[in-house]
Structures are given as C-alpha cells and as structure tokens.
Amino acid sequence: MINNPLQQSSVGLGVRTSKAPERVDFSKIQTSAQIPNLIEVQRESYNRFLQMDLIPEERDKTGLNSVFSSIFPVTDFRETATLEYVEYQIGNWQCKCGNLEGLEHLRANCKNCGSKIKVDPFSPAEVLCNNCMTFNAVRPKLCSNCGEPVGLKHKHDQQECQERGMSFSVPLKVKIRLTVYDKDPDTGTSTIRD
C-alpha cells in the first residue's frame, strides 16, 4: 500500500475542533409559510367522492354518484330490457347490537319546515337547518336494547385487521332497477312486462 504524502494521518479525522459556523438569514420575510394539513386535504377529497354519511336524497351529483349516473341506464341491443341506477350505500350503519339499522336514524326533522337535518351522534346540540335557517335542538335516535346511536359497523376492528393482514374495508351496495319490456310486433310500442 502506497501512502499519499498529501493525505494527513487518520488520527483526528471527523472531530471538530472549532465551533459550528453561524447561519445568516438574508430573507426579507421573517415568518415561514405554514404547511397545510395534507392528511385533512386527502380526507376531505375522499369524503366528497364517497359521500358515505349522506342519505341518497342529500347526495350531490359528484363523485361516486356521478360515476354511477354517467354509466346507467344500460339497455340491451334489442331494447327489451334496461338497468337503471337507483342509489348506493357504503357500509353497514347499525347500532352496537344490530337492532337499529340505517343511516336515516341519524336524521331529524326540522321543527319549522320539516326538512331533514343531519344529527351528529357524538355531540348533540342545536343544529342549523339549511332550508329555513332556524336552529333545532336535535338528538340522535338511540337503540332501545343497547342505548347506542347508529354508526358505521366494521366486521373487524383496526388492530385485528393489522394483525391478520386484512383490509379495513366496508361493502359497497348498489341498488339497480331492471325493467323488461314487451314489444308489440304490430305497432312497435314497448310496454313494461309485469
């Protein structure tokens, strides 16, 4: 092995003998820009796409609702049958014992105009009606057996899914209407078959 005369000995390498250099800031604005909550941005986008905590009448024509509306109705080539999209539901909305089912149990009627108001089961308080702009004291409907409100029910909890290597998913249920027609060979008019 040939020694390089320009290279110093390995003793003392990596050890700082002087103090660290002082950083100088030449920026004009002293405050830095605040980083947005990137998880919340993704969560809001996900909620806007799925609209899973809304009943079908409350859903906008965006996201998954828009996807189904753009695909349906589907007709066969002879035009004797059609498939029409009606609604979808994501997940099983039940109380803890399973006696109370359905997302409609998290809705109440406005005392002034009678329209549906979304009820938060974890913080029952006065809720503003978007239709008539009056405040309503609403409480969620509780199960008569377990005393719990309706919530999204999972088959397994999050920790159990991680331990077993399973996905933490919920079912997507789509309601589709099949209509079968009879064509009159003489006039060519279609009538719905019973």
Short mmCIF file of C-alpha atoms in Angstrom, two decimals:
data_model
loop_
_atom_site.label_atom_id
_atom_site.label_comp_id
_atom_site.label_asym_id
_atom_site.label_seq_id
_atom_site.Cartn_x
_atom_site.Cartn_y
_atom_site.Cartn_z
CA MET A 1 0.00 0.00 0.00
CA ILE A 2 1.37 3.35 -1.05
CA ASN A 3 0.84 6.28 1.28
CA ASN A 4 -0.24 9.57 -0.18
CA PRO A 5 2.01 12.32 1.16
CA LEU A 6 -0.78 14.90 0.79
CA GLN A 7 -3.16 12.90 2.94
CA GLN A 8 -2.96 13.52 6.65
CA SER A 9 -2.91 10.80 9.22
CA SER A 10 -6.22 9.18 10.17
CA VAL A 11 -5.92 10.41 13.74
CA GLY A 12 -8.32 13.27 14.50
CA LEU A 13 -10.50 12.93 11.38
CA GLY A 14 -14.21 13.66 11.92
CA VAL A 15 -13.66 15.61 15.12
CA ARG A 16 -14.49 19.30 15.01
CA THR A 17 -12.02 21.49 16.83
CA SER A 18 -13.76 24.82 16.20
CA LYS A 19 -17.35 25.86 16.92
CA ALA A 20 -20.07 25.47 14.25
CA PRO A 21 -20.42 28.28 11.72
CA GLU A 22 -23.21 30.73 12.45
CA ARG A 23 -26.13 30.71 10.00
CA VAL A 24 -27.08 34.02 8.47
CA ASP A 25 -30.65 34.62 7.27
CA PHE A 26 -30.96 37.00 4.29
CA SER A 27 -34.73 36.65 3.83
CA LYS A 28 -36.94 39.72 3.97
CA ILE A 29 -39.99 37.95 5.42
CA GLN A 30 -39.27 36.57 8.87
CA THR A 31 -42.21 34.14 9.13
CA SER A 32 -42.25 30.95 7.14
CA ALA A 33 -45.31 29.73 5.25
CA GLN A 34 -47.48 27.39 7.24
CA ILE A 35 -47.72 23.85 5.87
CA PRO A 36 -51.34 22.79 5.31
CA ASN A 37 -52.70 19.64 6.91
CA LEU A 38 -52.13 17.28 3.97
CA ILE A 39 -53.98 14.39 5.60
CA GLU A 40 -57.08 16.56 6.03
CA VAL A 41 -56.96 17.58 2.35
CA GLN A 42 -56.96 13.91 1.33
CA ARG A 43 -59.71 13.06 3.83
CA GLU A 44 -61.99 15.85 2.56
CA SER A 45 -61.45 14.75 -1.04
CA TYR A 46 -62.26 11.15 -0.07
CA ASN A 47 -65.45 12.23 1.75
CA ARG A 48 -66.53 14.40 -1.21
CA PHE A 49 -66.06 11.46 -3.58
CA LEU A 50 -67.85 8.81 -1.49
CA GLN A 51 -70.49 10.91 0.34
CA MET A 52 -70.88 7.86 2.56
CA ASP A 53 -72.55 9.56 5.54
CA LEU A 54 -75.32 11.10 3.41
CA ILE A 55 -78.64 9.52 2.54
CA PRO A 56 -79.36 9.26 -1.24
CA GLU A 57 -81.63 12.34 -1.31
CA GLU A 58 -78.85 14.52 0.16
CA ARG A 59 -76.08 13.47 -2.25
CA ASP A 60 -74.73 15.84 -4.89
CA LYS A 61 -74.19 14.72 -8.47
CA THR A 62 -70.44 14.46 -7.83
CA GLY A 63 -68.02 11.68 -7.03
CA LEU A 64 -69.27 8.11 -6.96
CA ASN A 65 -72.86 9.24 -7.51
CA SER A 66 -71.76 10.95 -10.73
CA VAL A 67 -69.88 7.83 -11.86
CA PHE A 68 -72.96 5.62 -11.49
CA SER A 69 -75.23 8.25 -13.10
CA SER A 70 -72.94 8.52 -16.13
CA ILE A 71 -72.83 4.73 -16.70
CA PHE A 72 -76.53 3.97 -16.25
CA PRO A 73 -79.10 3.38 -17.75
CA VAL A 74 -77.81 0.37 -19.68
CA THR A 75 -80.03 -1.17 -22.35
CA ASP A 76 -79.67 -4.34 -24.38
CA PHE A 77 -79.24 -4.18 -28.16
CA ARG A 78 -82.91 -5.13 -28.84
CA GLU A 79 -84.06 -2.52 -26.28
CA THR A 80 -86.19 -5.05 -24.40
CA ALA A 81 -84.50 -4.56 -21.01
CA THR A 82 -82.90 -1.68 -19.12
CA LEU A 83 -80.81 -1.45 -15.97
CA GLU A 84 -81.28 1.84 -14.09
CA TYR A 85 -79.19 3.12 -11.21
CA VAL A 86 -81.30 3.94 -8.14
CA GLU A 87 -78.91 4.54 -5.20
CA TYR A 88 -75.88 3.23 -3.37
CA GLN A 89 -74.89 2.70 0.25
CA ILE A 90 -71.41 2.32 1.66
CA GLY A 91 -71.01 0.22 4.79
CA ASN A 92 -73.41 -1.20 7.32
CA TRP A 93 -74.89 1.51 9.53
CA GLN A 94 -76.06 -0.17 12.74
CA CYS A 95 -76.09 0.25 16.49
CA LYS A 96 -73.82 -1.97 18.60
CA CYS A 97 -76.37 -4.79 19.00
CA GLY A 98 -77.57 -4.60 15.36
CA ASN A 99 -81.21 -3.91 16.24
CA LEU A 100 -81.29 -0.36 14.81
CA GLU A 101 -80.21 -0.22 11.14
CA GLY A 102 -79.94 2.53 8.56
CA LEU A 103 -78.39 5.92 8.09
CA GLU A 104 -81.82 7.57 8.26
CA HIS A 105 -81.70 7.17 12.07
CA LEU A 106 -79.03 9.91 12.11
CA ARG A 107 -81.54 12.38 10.68
CA ALA A 108 -84.18 14.51 12.38
CA ASN A 109 -86.95 16.72 11.02
CA CYS A 110 -86.76 20.49 11.32
CA LYS A 111 -89.37 21.85 13.74
CA ASN A 112 -90.06 24.80 11.44
CA CYS A 113 -90.08 23.48 7.84
CA GLY A 114 -89.94 19.68 8.28
CA SER A 115 -86.83 19.10 6.15
CA LYS A 116 -84.22 16.51 7.15
CA ILE A 117 -81.32 17.62 9.39
CA LYS A 118 -78.11 15.66 9.85
CA VAL A 119 -77.54 14.71 13.52
CA ASP A 120 -74.06 14.23 14.97
CA PRO A 121 -74.33 11.32 17.43
CA PHE A 122 -71.25 12.36 19.42
CA SER A 123 -72.17 15.99 20.06
CA PRO A 124 -75.94 16.51 20.16
CA ALA A 125 -76.57 20.22 20.13
CA GLU A 126 -78.56 22.84 18.26
CA VAL A 127 -78.19 22.33 14.52
CA LEU A 128 -78.90 24.92 11.85
CA CYS A 129 -81.43 23.88 9.21
CA ASN A 130 -80.02 24.69 5.75
CA ASN A 131 -83.51 25.12 4.32
CA CYS A 132 -85.14 27.68 6.67
CA MET A 133 -82.09 28.79 8.74
CA THR A 134 -83.59 28.00 12.15
CA PHE A 135 -81.77 26.27 14.98
CA ASN A 136 -83.14 22.91 16.14
CA ALA A 137 -82.30 21.03 19.32
CA VAL A 138 -81.80 17.54 17.90
CA ARG A 139 -80.68 14.30 19.45
CA PRO A 140 -79.87 11.06 17.64
CA LYS A 141 -82.30 8.16 17.83
CA LEU A 142 -80.94 5.61 20.32
CA CYS A 143 -81.45 1.85 20.25
CA SER A 144 -83.94 0.51 22.79
CA ASN A 145 -81.69 -2.52 23.53
CA CYS A 146 -78.13 -1.17 23.76
CA GLY A 147 -78.81 2.57 24.08
CA GLU A 148 -76.32 3.44 21.29
CA PRO A 149 -76.87 5.51 18.13
CA VAL A 150 -76.34 4.17 14.62
CA GLY A 151 -72.71 4.10 13.46
CA LEU A 152 -70.57 2.57 10.73
CA LYS A 153 -70.13 -1.06 11.73
CA HIS A 154 -66.95 -2.90 10.75
CA LYS A 155 -66.56 -6.66 10.70
CA HIS A 156 -63.19 -6.42 12.49
CA ASP A 157 -61.54 -3.55 14.35
CA GLN A 158 -58.44 -1.78 13.03
CA GLN A 159 -55.95 -3.58 15.27
CA GLU A 160 -57.34 -7.02 14.38
CA CYS A 161 -57.11 -6.21 10.66
CA GLN A 162 -53.44 -5.21 11.06
CA GLU A 163 -52.63 -8.40 12.99
CA ARG A 164 -54.35 -10.68 10.46
CA GLY A 165 -53.18 -8.78 7.36
CA MET A 166 -56.76 -7.98 6.33
CA SER A 167 -58.13 -4.81 4.77
CA PHE A 168 -60.19 -2.39 6.86
CA SER A 169 -62.92 -2.16 4.22
CA VAL A 170 -66.69 -1.78 4.13
CA PRO A 171 -69.12 -3.10 1.49
CA LEU A 172 -70.49 -1.02 -1.38
CA LYS A 173 -74.15 -1.84 -2.04
CA VAL A 174 -75.71 -0.55 -5.25
CA LYS A 175 -79.47 -0.67 -5.85
CA ILE A 176 -80.24 -1.19 -9.54
CA ARG A 177 -83.68 -1.49 -11.17
CA LEU A 178 -84.21 -3.99 -14.01
CA THR A 179 -87.07 -3.14 -16.35
CA VAL A 180 -88.13 -5.67 -19.00
CA TYR A 181 -90.28 -4.51 -21.93
CA ASP A 182 -92.62 -6.37 -24.28
CA LYS A 183 -92.65 -5.03 -27.84
CA ASP A 184 -95.85 -5.21 -29.80
CA PRO A 185 -94.89 -6.62 -33.23
CA ASP A 186 -97.74 -4.78 -35.00
CA THR A 187 -97.31 -1.25 -33.62
CA GLY A 188 -93.71 -1.43 -32.31
CA THR A 189 -94.63 0.16 -28.96
CA SER A 190 -92.97 -1.04 -25.77
CA THR A 191 -94.87 -1.86 -22.60
CA ILE A 192 -93.41 -2.85 -19.25
CA ARG A 193 -93.72 -6.56 -18.54
CA ASP A 194 -95.18 -7.43 -15.11
#
